[in-house]
Amino acid sequence: MSLIVVGTMAFDDIETPFGKSDKIIGGSATYVAYAASNFVQPIYQVSIVGNDFPQAEMDSLKKRGVALEGVEVVPDKKSFFWSGRYHMDMNTRDSLVTDLNVLADFNPIIPESYQNAEFLMLGNLMPKLQKSVIQQMKKRPKLIVLDTMNFWMDTAMDDLKEVLGMVDVLLINDSEARQLSNEFSLVKAAAKIQAMGPRYLIIKKGEHGALLFHENSVFVAPALPLEEVFDPTGAGDTFAGGFIGHIAKTKDVSFENMKTAIIVGSAMASFCVEKFGTQRLTEISKEDIDARLDAFVQLVNFDIDLVG
Amino acid sequence: MSLIVVGTMAFDDIETPFGKSDKIIGGSATYVAYAASNFVQPIYQVSIVGNDFPQAEMDSLKKRGVALEGVEVVPDKKSFFWSGRYHMDMNTRDSLVTDLNVLADFNPIIPESYQNAEFLMLGNLMPKLQKSVIQQMKKRPKLIVLDTMNFWMDTAMDDLKEVLGMVDVLLINDSEARQLSNEFSLVKAAAKIQAMGPRYLIIKKGEHGALLFHENSVFVAPALPLEEVFDPTGAGDTFAGGFIGHIAKTKDVSFENMKTAIIVGSAMASFCVEKFGTQRLTEISKEDIDARLDAFVQLVNFDIDLVG
C-alpha cells in the first residue's frame, strides 16, 4: 500500500472575491499528499523546493507519513511561485505571476527506497518529467494516474501525447477534455482520449461534479452543493489525492472501486475549497471525512423501486 | 390519479448547428402531456390553440389519454408560434420570432369535469394565468408544481411572486434561480426561494443534471451523458412531465419519492433531446423508458462500503 506522488511544492498568492491569502503553501504534490495521507501511509513524495520552503511545512507533512527523501532542496534558489485572481464565478481565474524558480531545472529522481511502490500519482507537471518518472520505475506500478492541464496542451502536446500512452487514468477538466480531443461532446471526447492511451478518464466539472469513463461505461459523481466556495485553488489536486489515496488503501483498481474513489476525491475537494490553500485539509479528522462521505451518499441516493 | 396540465400548445421553428426543423408541434403543455402520459392517464389538458392546430395532433394526444375539453380552439386566429436558433453549445439560444396569436387573449377555464384532479402541473405561462387556474380549483390539489422562466421575472415579477406563494414545487434553471434570488450560490438561492413559498425547489442545469432542495436536504440528479444533443427544445417541459407523471402515478409527495420522480424526469428529458420537437417522445415504449431508468441507476450507483 505504497504510493508515489510527483508534482510541485510551491507558494501561492491567491485573490478571490472574498479575500486575499498572501503568500501561502501550495503546489500539486502538496495538495495530493495532504488529501491522500488520510487514507494511505507512507506517501513517497517527489518534488523540488528552494531555500525558502518552511521546515515547519516539511515537518507537518512528515507527521502525516509523507516521506521526503525524493524532495530535492535547492539551496541557492527560490521555490516555485504562482499568484492568481479568481473571477466572481470562481470557475475562471487570471494568472498574475508565474515564477518557475527551482522548477525550471527540475529533474525528478526516484530514490531506490521508493522503487517498490504499487501506485503512482503524477500530479500536474511538465509531461516530459512525468514520463521520466515512469521510465525510472523498475517495476511498472499497478496503477498510474496522470493529472495535467491546458497549459501543457498549448505548449507541449507531443510530450503529453507520449506520456498519455503510458498511463492508466487521466484526470482533466471538461474544457481540457474538449481541447485534447477536439470534440465538444464529452462522450465523444472520452472515446477519443481513451484511444490515446488511458483506459480510464476522469473529467472534472467543478461545481457540476465529475465523470468517469471506461470503455462503454460512465459514472457521474456530484459535487456537494456549497453555500460558498471560498478558494478553489488545489481542489483538483485534492480530488486526485482522495482518489488515489482510496485506491492505494484498498489496492482495488476495478471500475466499481474507482467509482467509490471518485466520491472520496469529491468529498476531499469539498473540504479544500472551504478555506484558503491547504488550511482546511490540515484541520479535518477521520470523523469529518466519514460525515462528508455520508453526505454524498444522501446527495445521490434514490429508490428506483419507487417506479412502480 | 388525475393530473391537470396547463400551458401552451403551439408551433415551433427550430434551428440548431445540426439542422432546421421547419414548423413543428411545440408548447409547454404538449411536451408535459407527452411525457406524463407514459405514467398516468387521463391527463386533463388546459390550453389554447388556433384554427391551424392539426386535428391529427389532437387525435394523437387523445389516444394517449389526454382529455382535451379544457383546450380552447379559437376559430379565427392562429396558434402561438415561436422560432429560435441554438448556439454551438446548445445551452443558449436566440428567439427569432415570438407570435403570441391566440395566447394574447388566453383565459384558461377549468372544466367541471377536471375539478377532482389531485395534481396540478402549471407549465410555463403568464404567472397571472397560472394563478387564475389555482383559484378556480374548488379543492386544492395535493401537489401544485409550477414551471416558469426568466422572461416572467423580467416582465411580471409581482405576479410571479404572488403565484409562488401558492405552489408546492418550483421548477427553474440555474440562471433563473440566481435571478429570482439575487444570490450566486445556488444553496443560498434555494433558501431564499423556499422562503417565497414553494417548499420544494428543483433547479435544472441542463447537461449538468438537476438539484432538488427541501428544507435542509438536497438531492443531485445527473443528466445522462449523450453523444449528441440534437435539439434541447422542450427538454425542461419533458422533465416536468416525467416528474409530475411519476408523482401522480404513485400519489406519493414525499421527498424520497420526489428524488425518484426527478430521475424519471431526467430520463424522459434525455429522450426528448435526441430528435427535433416531440418526435422522440411519440416513438418510445415502456421498455425504452425502463432501460433508460436502469441506465440512470448505473450512472450514479456506487458502493460506499468499499470505503474500508
Coordinates of C-alpha atoms in Angstrom, one line a residue:
Chain A
M1 CA 0.0 0.0 0.0
S2 CA 2.7 2.4 -1.0
L3 CA 2.1 5.5 -3.2
I4 CA 4.5 7.8 -5.1
V5 CA 3.3 11.3 -5.5
V6 CA 5.1 13.5 -8.1
G7 CA 4.4 17.2 -8.5
T8 CA 5.1 20.7 -7.4
M9 CA 5.5 22.0 -3.9
A10 CA 5.3 25.8 -4.0
F11 CA 4.0 29.1 -2.8
D12 CA 0.7 30.6 -4.0
D13 CA -0.7 34.1 -3.6
I14 CA -4.5 33.9 -4.1
E15 CA -7.1 36.6 -4.6
T16 CA -10.8 35.8 -4.6
P17 CA -13.9 38.0 -4.5
F18 CA -13.9 37.1 -0.7
G19 CA -10.3 38.0 0.2
K20 CA -6.6 37.7 -0.3
S21 CA -4.4 34.9 1.0
D22 CA -1.0 36.5 1.0
K23 CA 1.9 34.0 0.3
I24 CA 0.8 30.5 1.4
I25 CA 1.8 26.9 0.8
G26 CA 0.6 25.4 -2.5
G27 CA 1.7 23.0 -5.3
S28 CA 0.0 20.0 -6.8
A29 CA 2.0 17.4 -4.8
T30 CA 1.4 19.2 -1.6
Y31 CA -2.4 19.1 -2.0
V32 CA -2.3 15.4 -3.2
A33 CA -0.2 14.4 -0.2
Y34 CA -2.4 16.2 2.3
A35 CA -5.5 14.5 0.8
A36 CA -4.1 11.0 0.2
S37 CA -2.4 10.8 3.6
N38 CA -5.8 10.4 5.2
F39 CA -6.1 7.0 3.5
V40 CA -2.6 5.6 2.9
Q41 CA 0.9 6.0 4.5
P42 CA 3.7 6.3 3.8
I43 CA 3.4 8.6 0.8
Y44 CA 6.6 8.8 -1.2
Q45 CA 6.8 12.4 -2.3
V46 CA 8.8 13.5 -5.3
S47 CA 9.2 17.3 -5.8
I48 CA 11.6 20.2 -5.6
V49 CA 11.7 23.3 -3.4
G50 CA 14.0 26.2 -2.8
N51 CA 15.7 27.5 0.3
D52 CA 12.6 29.4 1.2
F53 CA 10.3 26.5 1.8
P54 CA 9.5 26.3 5.5
Q55 CA 10.8 23.5 7.6
A56 CA 7.6 23.6 9.6
E57 CA 5.7 22.6 6.5
M58 CA 8.1 19.7 5.8
D59 CA 7.6 18.6 9.4
S60 CA 3.9 18.8 9.1
L61 CA 4.0 16.5 6.0
K62 CA 6.4 14.1 7.7
K63 CA 4.0 13.8 10.6
R64 CA 1.3 12.7 8.2
G65 CA 3.5 9.9 6.9
V66 CA 4.9 11.7 3.8
A67 CA 8.4 10.5 3.0
L68 CA 10.5 13.4 1.7
E69 CA 13.6 11.7 0.5
G70 CA 12.5 12.4 -3.1
V71 CA 12.1 16.1 -2.4
E72 CA 15.1 18.0 -3.7
V73 CA 16.0 21.1 -1.8
V74 CA 18.0 23.6 -3.9
P75 CA 20.0 25.8 -1.5
D76 CA 20.5 28.9 -3.7
K77 CA 17.1 29.2 -5.4
K78 CA 13.6 30.0 -4.5
S79 CA 10.5 27.7 -4.7
F80 CA 8.0 27.8 -7.5
F81 CA 5.6 30.7 -7.0
W82 CA 2.2 31.4 -8.6
S83 CA -0.2 34.1 -8.0
G84 CA -3.7 34.4 -9.4
R85 CA -7.0 36.1 -9.1
Y86 CA -10.4 34.4 -9.3
H87 CA -13.4 35.9 -11.1
M88 CA -16.8 36.3 -9.5
D89 CA -17.9 32.9 -10.7
M90 CA -14.9 31.2 -9.0
N91 CA -14.6 28.9 -12.1
T92 CA -12.3 31.2 -14.1
R93 CA -9.1 32.9 -13.0
D94 CA -6.2 35.0 -14.3
S95 CA -2.6 34.1 -13.5
L96 CA -0.9 37.2 -12.3
V97 CA 2.6 35.9 -11.6
T98 CA 4.3 32.5 -12.5
D99 CA 7.9 32.3 -11.2
L100 CA 9.3 28.9 -12.1
N101 CA 12.4 29.3 -9.9
V102 CA 13.6 25.8 -8.9
L103 CA 11.1 24.2 -11.3
A104 CA 13.0 25.4 -14.3
D105 CA 15.7 22.8 -13.6
F106 CA 13.6 20.1 -12.0
N107 CA 14.8 16.6 -12.9
P108 CA 12.9 14.2 -10.6
I109 CA 14.9 11.3 -9.3
I110 CA 13.0 8.3 -7.9
P111 CA 15.0 7.1 -4.8
E112 CA 15.8 3.4 -4.5
S113 CA 13.6 3.3 -1.4
Y114 CA 10.5 4.3 -3.5
Q115 CA 11.0 1.6 -6.1
N116 CA 8.5 -0.9 -4.8
A117 CA 5.6 1.5 -4.8
E118 CA 2.4 0.0 -6.3
F119 CA 0.7 3.2 -7.1
L120 CA 1.9 6.3 -8.9
M121 CA 0.2 9.7 -8.9
L122 CA 1.7 12.0 -11.4
G123 CA 0.4 15.5 -10.3
N124 CA 0.3 18.4 -12.8
L125 CA 3.8 19.0 -14.1
M126 CA 5.8 19.1 -17.4
P127 CA 4.8 16.0 -19.3
K128 CA 8.4 15.1 -20.1
L129 CA 9.1 15.0 -16.3
Q130 CA 6.1 12.8 -15.8
K131 CA 7.4 10.5 -18.5
S132 CA 10.8 10.4 -16.9
V133 CA 9.4 9.2 -13.6
I134 CA 7.5 6.4 -15.3
Q135 CA 10.7 5.3 -17.1
Q136 CA 12.6 5.2 -13.8
M137 CA 10.3 2.7 -12.2
K138 CA 11.9 -0.7 -12.4
K139 CA 8.6 -2.4 -12.0
R140 CA 5.5 -0.8 -13.5
P141 CA 3.1 0.3 -10.8
K142 CA -0.3 -1.4 -10.6
L143 CA -1.9 1.9 -11.5
I144 CA -0.5 5.1 -12.9
V145 CA -2.7 8.2 -12.7
L146 CA -1.9 11.4 -14.6
D147 CA -3.1 14.9 -13.9
T148 CA -2.4 17.6 -16.5
M149 CA -3.7 21.0 -17.7
N150 CA -4.4 23.1 -20.8
F151 CA -1.1 24.8 -20.5
W152 CA 0.7 21.6 -21.5
M153 CA -1.7 21.1 -24.3
D154 CA -0.8 24.5 -25.6
T155 CA 3.0 24.2 -25.1
A156 CA 4.0 20.5 -25.0
M157 CA 1.3 18.5 -26.8
D158 CA 3.8 16.0 -28.3
D159 CA 5.3 15.2 -24.9
L160 CA 1.8 15.0 -23.4
K161 CA 0.6 12.5 -26.0
E162 CA 3.6 10.4 -25.4
V163 CA 3.0 10.1 -21.6
L164 CA -0.7 9.6 -22.2
G165 CA 0.2 6.3 -23.9
M166 CA 1.9 5.2 -20.7
V167 CA -0.7 5.8 -18.0
D168 CA -4.0 4.1 -16.9
V169 CA -6.1 7.0 -15.6
L170 CA -6.2 10.6 -16.9
L171 CA -7.6 13.4 -14.8
I172 CA -8.6 16.7 -16.7
N173 CA -11.4 19.2 -16.6
D174 CA -14.2 19.5 -19.2
S175 CA -12.6 22.3 -21.3
E176 CA -9.3 20.4 -21.3
A177 CA -11.1 17.2 -22.5
R178 CA -12.6 19.2 -25.3
Q179 CA -9.3 20.8 -26.2
L180 CA -7.4 17.5 -26.1
S181 CA -10.0 15.6 -28.3
N182 CA -11.2 18.5 -30.5
E183 CA -14.8 17.2 -29.7
F184 CA -17.5 19.3 -28.0
S185 CA -19.5 16.3 -26.8
L186 CA -17.8 14.8 -23.7
V187 CA -18.9 11.3 -24.6
K188 CA -17.2 11.6 -28.0
A189 CA -14.2 13.3 -26.3
A190 CA -13.9 10.4 -23.8
A191 CA -13.8 7.8 -26.6
K192 CA -11.0 9.7 -28.4
I193 CA -9.0 10.2 -25.3
Q194 CA -9.2 6.6 -24.3
A195 CA -7.8 5.7 -27.7
M196 CA -4.8 7.9 -26.8
G197 CA -3.8 5.5 -24.0
P198 CA -5.6 6.0 -20.6
R199 CA -8.2 3.2 -20.2
Y200 CA -9.9 5.4 -17.6
L201 CA -10.8 9.0 -18.0
I202 CA -12.0 11.3 -15.2
I203 CA -13.5 14.6 -16.3
K204 CA -13.7 17.2 -13.5
K205 CA -16.5 19.7 -13.9
G206 CA -16.0 21.8 -10.7
E207 CA -19.4 22.6 -9.1
H208 CA -21.0 20.2 -11.5
G209 CA -19.2 17.2 -10.3
A210 CA -17.1 14.6 -12.2
L211 CA -17.5 11.9 -14.8
L212 CA -15.6 8.6 -15.0
F213 CA -15.4 7.0 -18.4
H214 CA -14.2 3.4 -19.1
E215 CA -14.9 1.6 -22.3
N216 CA -18.7 1.9 -22.7
S217 CA -19.4 2.6 -19.0
V218 CA -19.8 6.0 -17.4
F219 CA -20.3 7.1 -13.8
V220 CA -21.4 10.6 -12.7
A221 CA -20.4 11.9 -9.3
P222 CA -22.0 15.2 -8.0
A223 CA -20.1 18.0 -6.3
L224 CA -21.5 18.8 -2.9
P225 CA -23.6 22.0 -3.2
L226 CA -21.9 24.5 -1.0
E227 CA -23.1 27.8 0.4
E228 CA -19.8 29.3 -0.5
V229 CA -16.7 28.3 -2.4
F230 CA -14.1 30.3 -0.6
D231 CA -11.0 29.3 -2.6
P232 CA -11.0 26.7 -5.4
T233 CA -7.2 26.5 -5.6
G234 CA -5.9 23.0 -5.2
A235 CA -9.4 21.4 -5.4
G236 CA -8.4 19.3 -8.5
D237 CA -5.2 18.1 -6.8
T238 CA -7.1 17.4 -3.6
F239 CA -9.6 15.4 -5.6
A240 CA -6.7 13.5 -7.2
G241 CA -5.3 12.8 -3.7
G242 CA -8.5 11.5 -2.4
F243 CA -9.0 9.3 -5.5
I244 CA -5.5 7.7 -5.5
G245 CA -5.5 7.5 -1.7
H246 CA -8.6 5.4 -1.6
I247 CA -7.3 3.2 -4.5
A248 CA -3.9 2.7 -2.8
K249 CA -5.6 1.9 0.5
T250 CA -7.9 -0.7 -1.0
K251 CA -5.5 -1.9 -3.6
D252 CA -8.5 -2.5 -5.9
V253 CA -8.3 -1.0 -9.4
S254 CA -11.7 -2.1 -10.6
F255 CA -14.2 0.3 -12.2
E256 CA -16.5 -0.3 -9.3
N257 CA -13.9 0.8 -6.8
M258 CA -12.9 3.7 -8.9
K259 CA -16.5 5.0 -8.6
T260 CA -16.1 5.0 -4.9
A261 CA -12.7 6.6 -5.2
I262 CA -14.2 9.4 -7.1
I263 CA -16.7 10.0 -4.3
V264 CA -13.8 10.1 -1.9
G265 CA -12.0 12.6 -4.1
S266 CA -15.1 14.7 -4.4
A267 CA -15.5 14.7 -0.6
M268 CA -11.9 15.8 -0.1
A269 CA -12.2 18.5 -2.7
S270 CA -15.4 19.8 -0.9
F271 CA -13.2 20.4 2.2
C272 CA -10.4 22.1 0.3
V273 CA -12.5 24.9 -1.1
E274 CA -13.8 25.9 2.3
K275 CA -10.6 27.9 3.3
F276 CA -7.5 29.3 1.6
G277 CA -4.9 26.9 0.3
T278 CA -4.3 23.7 2.3
Q279 CA -5.6 25.0 5.6
R280 CA -8.8 23.1 5.8
L281 CA -7.1 19.9 4.8
T282 CA -4.8 20.2 7.8
E283 CA -7.8 20.6 10.2
I284 CA -10.1 17.8 9.3
S285 CA -10.4 14.5 11.1
K286 CA -11.4 11.0 10.1
E287 CA -14.9 11.7 11.6
D288 CA -15.2 14.8 9.4
I289 CA -14.4 12.8 6.3
D290 CA -16.8 10.0 7.2
A291 CA -19.6 12.5 7.8
R292 CA -18.9 14.2 4.4
L293 CA -18.9 10.8 2.7
D294 CA -22.3 10.1 4.2
A295 CA -23.5 13.5 2.9
F296 CA -22.5 12.3 -0.6
V297 CA -24.5 9.1 -0.2
Q298 CA -27.5 11.1 0.9
L299 CA -27.0 13.5 -2.0
V300 CA -27.3 10.9 -4.8
N301 CA -29.3 8.1 -3.2
F302 CA -32.7 7.4 -4.7
D303 CA -35.0 4.4 -4.7
I304 CA -35.7 3.3 -8.2
D305 CA -38.1 0.6 -6.9
L306 CA -40.5 3.5 -6.3
V307 CA -41.0 3.5 -10.1
G308 CA -43.9 1.1 -9.8
Chain B
M1 CA -54.6 9.6 -10.1
S2 CA -55.7 12.5 -12.2
L3 CA -53.5 15.3 -13.3
I4 CA -54.3 18.7 -14.8
V5 CA -51.7 20.1 -17.1
V6 CA -51.8 23.8 -18.0
G7 CA -49.6 25.5 -20.6
T8 CA -49.1 26.3 -24.3
M9 CA -49.8 24.2 -27.3
A10 CA -48.0 25.8 -30.2
F11 CA -45.8 25.7 -33.3
D12 CA -42.0 26.0 -33.1
D13 CA -39.5 26.5 -35.8
I14 CA -36.1 25.4 -34.5
E15 CA -32.6 25.8 -35.9
T16 CA -29.6 24.1 -34.4
P17 CA -26.0 23.6 -35.5
F18 CA -27.2 20.2 -36.8
G19 CA -30.2 21.2 -38.8
K20 CA -33.5 23.0 -39.2
S21 CA -36.9 21.6 -38.1
D22 CA -39.3 23.7 -40.1
K23 CA -42.7 24.4 -38.4
I24 CA -43.4 21.6 -35.9
I25 CA -45.6 21.0 -32.9
G26 CA -44.4 22.5 -29.6
G27 CA -45.6 24.2 -26.5
S28 CA -45.0 23.5 -22.8
A29 CA -48.3 21.6 -22.2
T30 CA -47.7 19.5 -25.3
Y31 CA -44.3 18.3 -24.0
V32 CA -45.6 17.8 -20.5
A33 CA -48.6 15.7 -21.7
Y34 CA -46.4 13.5 -24.0
A35 CA -44.1 12.8 -21.1
A36 CA -46.6 12.4 -18.3
S37 CA -49.0 10.2 -20.3
N38 CA -46.5 7.4 -20.0
F39 CA -47.2 7.2 -16.3
V40 CA -50.7 8.5 -15.7
Q41 CA -54.0 8.8 -17.6
P42 CA -56.2 10.6 -18.1
I43 CA -54.4 13.9 -18.3
Y44 CA -56.7 16.9 -18.1
Q45 CA -55.1 19.3 -20.6
V46 CA -55.8 23.1 -20.3
S47 CA -54.5 25.2 -23.2
I48 CA -55.5 27.3 -26.3
V49 CA -54.9 26.8 -30.0
G50 CA -55.9 28.5 -33.2
N51 CA -57.6 27.2 -36.3
D52 CA -54.2 25.9 -37.7
F53 CA -53.5 23.3 -35.0
P54 CA -53.7 19.9 -36.7
Q55 CA -56.5 17.5 -35.8
A56 CA -54.0 14.6 -36.2
E57 CA -52.0 16.0 -33.3
M58 CA -55.2 16.3 -31.2
D59 CA -56.1 12.7 -32.0
S60 CA -52.6 11.6 -31.2
L61 CA -52.9 13.2 -27.7
K62 CA -56.4 11.7 -27.2
K63 CA -55.1 8.2 -27.9
R64 CA -52.5 8.8 -25.1
G65 CA -55.3 9.5 -22.6
V66 CA -55.1 13.3 -22.9
A67 CA -58.5 14.9 -22.3
L68 CA -58.9 18.0 -24.4
E69 CA -62.1 19.5 -23.0
G70 CA -60.0 22.3 -21.5
V71 CA -58.3 23.1 -24.7
E72 CA -59.9 26.1 -26.3
V73 CA -59.9 26.3 -30.1
V74 CA -60.2 29.8 -31.5
P75 CA -61.6 29.6 -35.0
D76 CA -60.4 32.9 -36.4
K77 CA -56.9 33.0 -35.0
K78 CA -53.6 31.2 -35.3
S79 CA -51.7 29.2 -32.7
F80 CA -48.9 30.6 -30.6
F81 CA -45.6 30.4 -32.7
W82 CA -42.0 30.6 -31.6
S83 CA -38.9 30.3 -33.6
G84 CA -35.4 30.2 -32.3
R85 CA -31.8 29.4 -33.1
Y86 CA -29.4 27.5 -30.8
H87 CA -25.8 28.4 -30.4
M88 CA -23.0 25.8 -30.8
D89 CA -23.0 24.9 -27.1
M90 CA -26.8 24.1 -27.3
N91 CA -27.3 25.7 -23.9
T92 CA -28.0 29.2 -25.2
R93 CA -30.4 30.4 -27.9
D94 CA -31.8 33.4 -29.6
S95 CA -35.5 33.9 -30.1
L96 CA -36.1 34.9 -33.7
V97 CA -39.9 35.2 -33.8
T98 CA -42.5 35.2 -31.0
D99 CA -46.1 35.5 -32.3
L100 CA -48.5 35.3 -29.4
N101 CA -51.6 34.9 -31.6
V102 CA -54.3 33.1 -29.5
L103 CA -52.1 33.3 -26.4
A104 CA -52.7 37.1 -26.2
D105 CA -56.3 36.5 -25.1
F106 CA -55.9 33.2 -23.2
N107 CA -58.1 33.0 -20.2
P108 CA -57.9 29.4 -19.0
I109 CA -61.1 27.9 -17.8
I110 CA -61.0 24.7 -15.7
P111 CA -63.9 22.5 -16.9
E112 CA -66.2 21.0 -14.2
S113 CA -65.0 17.5 -15.2
Y114 CA -61.4 18.4 -14.2
Q115 CA -62.3 19.6 -10.7
N116 CA -61.4 16.5 -8.8
A117 CA -57.8 16.3 -10.0
E118 CA -55.3 15.6 -7.3
F119 CA -52.3 17.0 -9.1
L120 CA -51.7 20.3 -10.9
M121 CA -48.8 21.0 -13.3
L122 CA -48.6 24.6 -14.2
G123 CA -46.4 24.7 -17.3
N124 CA -44.5 27.8 -18.3
L125 CA -47.1 30.5 -19.0
M126 CA -48.0 34.1 -17.8
P127 CA -48.0 33.9 -14.0
K128 CA -51.4 35.6 -13.6
L129 CA -52.9 32.8 -15.7
Q130 CA -51.2 30.2 -13.5
K131 CA -52.7 32.0 -10.5
S132 CA -56.2 32.1 -12.1
V133 CA -56.1 28.3 -12.6
I134 CA -55.2 27.7 -8.9
Q135 CA -58.0 30.0 -7.8
Q136 CA -60.5 28.1 -10.0
M137 CA -59.8 24.8 -8.2
K138 CA -62.6 24.1 -5.7
K139 CA -60.5 21.7 -3.8
R140 CA -56.7 22.4 -3.5
P141 CA -54.8 19.7 -5.4
K142 CA -52.5 17.5 -3.3
L143 CA -49.5 19.0 -5.1
I144 CA -49.1 22.1 -7.3
V145 CA -45.9 22.3 -9.5
L146 CA -45.0 25.5 -11.2
D147 CA -42.7 25.9 -14.2
T148 CA -41.7 29.5 -15.2
M149 CA -38.8 31.3 -16.9
N150 CA -36.6 34.4 -16.8
F151 CA -39.0 36.3 -19.2
W152 CA -41.7 36.4 -16.5
M153 CA -39.1 37.6 -13.9
D154 CA -38.2 40.4 -16.3
T155 CA -41.8 41.4 -17.1
A156 CA -44.2 40.2 -14.4
M157 CA -42.2 39.7 -11.2
D158 CA -45.0 40.8 -8.9
D159 CA -47.5 38.3 -10.5
L160 CA -44.8 35.6 -10.3
K161 CA -44.1 36.3 -6.6
E162 CA -47.9 36.1 -5.9
V163 CA -48.3 32.7 -7.6
L164 CA -45.0 31.4 -6.0
G165 CA -46.8 31.8 -2.6
M166 CA -49.5 29.4 -3.8
V167 CA -47.5 26.4 -5.1
D168 CA -45.6 23.5 -3.6
V169 CA -42.8 22.9 -6.1
L170 CA -41.0 25.4 -8.3
L171 CA -39.0 24.3 -11.4
I172 CA -36.4 26.7 -12.8
N173 CA -32.9 26.6 -14.3
D174 CA -29.8 27.7 -12.5
S175 CA -29.6 31.2 -14.0
E176 CA -33.2 31.8 -13.2
A177 CA -32.7 30.7 -9.6
R178 CA -29.9 33.3 -9.4
Q179 CA -32.0 36.0 -11.0
L180 CA -35.0 35.3 -8.8
S181 CA -33.0 35.2 -5.5
N182 CA -30.2 37.7 -6.4
E183 CA -27.8 35.1 -4.9
F184 CA -25.0 33.5 -6.9
S185 CA -24.7 30.4 -4.6
L186 CA -27.4 28.0 -5.5
V187 CA -27.6 26.9 -1.9
K188 CA -28.3 30.4 -0.7
A189 CA -30.6 30.9 -3.7
A190 CA -32.6 27.8 -2.7
A191 CA -33.1 29.1 0.9
K192 CA -34.4 32.4 -0.3
I193 CA -36.7 30.9 -2.9
Q194 CA -38.2 28.5 -0.4
A195 CA -39.0 31.5 1.8
M196 CA -41.0 32.9 -1.2
G197 CA -43.5 29.9 -1.0
P198 CA -42.5 26.7 -2.7
R199 CA -41.4 24.1 -0.1
Y200 CA -39.6 22.2 -2.9
L201 CA -37.3 23.8 -5.4
I202 CA -35.9 21.9 -8.5
I203 CA -33.0 23.7 -10.2
K204 CA -32.4 22.3 -13.7
K205 CA -28.8 22.6 -15.0
G206 CA -29.2 21.0 -18.5
E207 CA -26.3 18.7 -19.3
H208 CA -25.2 19.1 -15.6
G209 CA -28.3 17.5 -14.2
A210 CA -30.8 18.8 -11.6
L211 CA -30.9 19.7 -7.9
L212 CA -33.8 19.2 -5.5
F213 CA -33.9 21.4 -2.4
H214 CA -36.3 20.9 0.5
E215 CA -35.6 22.5 3.9
N216 CA -32.0 21.4 4.7
S217 CA -32.0 18.5 2.3
V218 CA -30.6 18.4 -1.1
F219 CA -30.6 15.8 -3.9
V220 CA -28.5 15.8 -7.1
A221 CA -29.6 14.0 -10.2
P222 CA -27.2 13.7 -13.2
A223 CA -28.1 14.2 -16.8
L224 CA -27.3 11.2 -19.0
P225 CA -24.0 12.0 -20.8
L226 CA -25.1 11.9 -24.5
E227 CA -23.1 11.7 -27.7
E228 CA -25.2 14.4 -29.2
V229 CA -27.9 16.8 -28.1
F230 CA -29.8 17.1 -31.3
D231 CA -32.5 19.6 -30.1
P232 CA -32.9 20.8 -26.5
T233 CA -36.3 22.4 -27.1
G234 CA -38.9 21.1 -24.7
A235 CA -36.4 19.2 -22.5
G236 CA -37.4 21.2 -19.4
D237 CA -41.1 20.7 -20.1
T238 CA -40.5 17.0 -20.7
F239 CA -38.6 16.8 -17.4
A240 CA -41.6 18.4 -15.7
G241 CA -43.9 15.9 -17.4
G242 CA -41.9 12.9 -16.2
F243 CA -41.6 14.4 -12.7
I244 CA -45.3 15.1 -12.2
G245 CA -46.3 11.9 -14.1
H246 CA -44.4 9.8 -11.7
I247 CA -45.8 11.7 -8.7
A248 CA -49.4 11.4 -10.0
K249 CA -49.0 7.7 -10.7
T250 CA -47.6 6.9 -7.2
K251 CA -49.7 9.5 -5.3
D252 CA -46.7 9.9 -3.0
V253 CA -45.5 13.5 -2.4
S254 CA -42.6 12.6 0.0
F255 CA -39.1 14.0 -0.5
E256 CA -37.9 10.4 -1.1
N257 CA -40.4 9.9 -3.9
M258 CA -39.6 13.3 -5.4
K259 CA -36.0 12.2 -5.8
T260 CA -37.2 9.2 -7.9
A261 CA -39.5 11.5 -9.8
I262 CA -36.5 13.7 -10.7
I263 CA -34.7 10.7 -12.1
V264 CA -37.8 9.8 -14.1
G265 CA -38.0 13.4 -15.4
S266 CA -34.3 13.3 -16.3
A267 CA -34.8 10.0 -18.2
M268 CA -37.7 11.5 -20.2
A269 CA -35.7 14.6 -21.0
S270 CA -32.8 12.5 -22.2
F271 CA -35.1 11.1 -24.9
C272 CA -36.6 14.5 -25.8
V273 CA -33.3 15.9 -27.0
E274 CA -32.5 13.0 -29.3
K275 CA -34.7 14.4 -32.1
F276 CA -36.5 17.6 -33.2
G277 CA -39.5 18.6 -31.1
T278 CA -41.8 16.0 -29.6
Q279 CA -40.9 13.3 -32.2
R280 CA -38.8 11.1 -30.0
L281 CA -41.4 11.2 -27.2
T282 CA -44.0 9.8 -29.7
E283 CA -41.8 6.8 -30.5
I284 CA -40.6 5.5 -27.2
S285 CA -42.1 2.4 -25.4
K286 CA -42.3 1.4 -21.8
E287 CA -39.3 -0.9 -22.4
D288 CA -37.3 2.1 -23.7
I289 CA -38.2 4.1 -20.6
D290 CA -37.3 1.2 -18.2
A291 CA -34.0 0.7 -20.0
R292 CA -33.2 4.4 -19.7
L293 CA -34.1 4.4 -16.0
D294 CA -31.7 1.5 -15.5
A295 CA -29.0 3.5 -17.2
F296 CA -29.5 6.2 -14.6
V297 CA -29.2 3.8 -11.8
Q298 CA -25.9 2.5 -13.3
L299 CA -24.8 6.1 -13.8
V300 CA -24.9 7.2 -10.2
N301 CA -24.7 3.9 -8.3
F302 CA -21.6 3.4 -6.1
D303 CA -20.7 1.2 -3.2
I304 CA -19.7 3.4 -0.2
D305 CA -19.0 0.2 1.8
L306 CA -15.8 0.0 -0.3
V307 CA -14.5 2.8 1.9
G308 CA -12.9 0.4 4.3

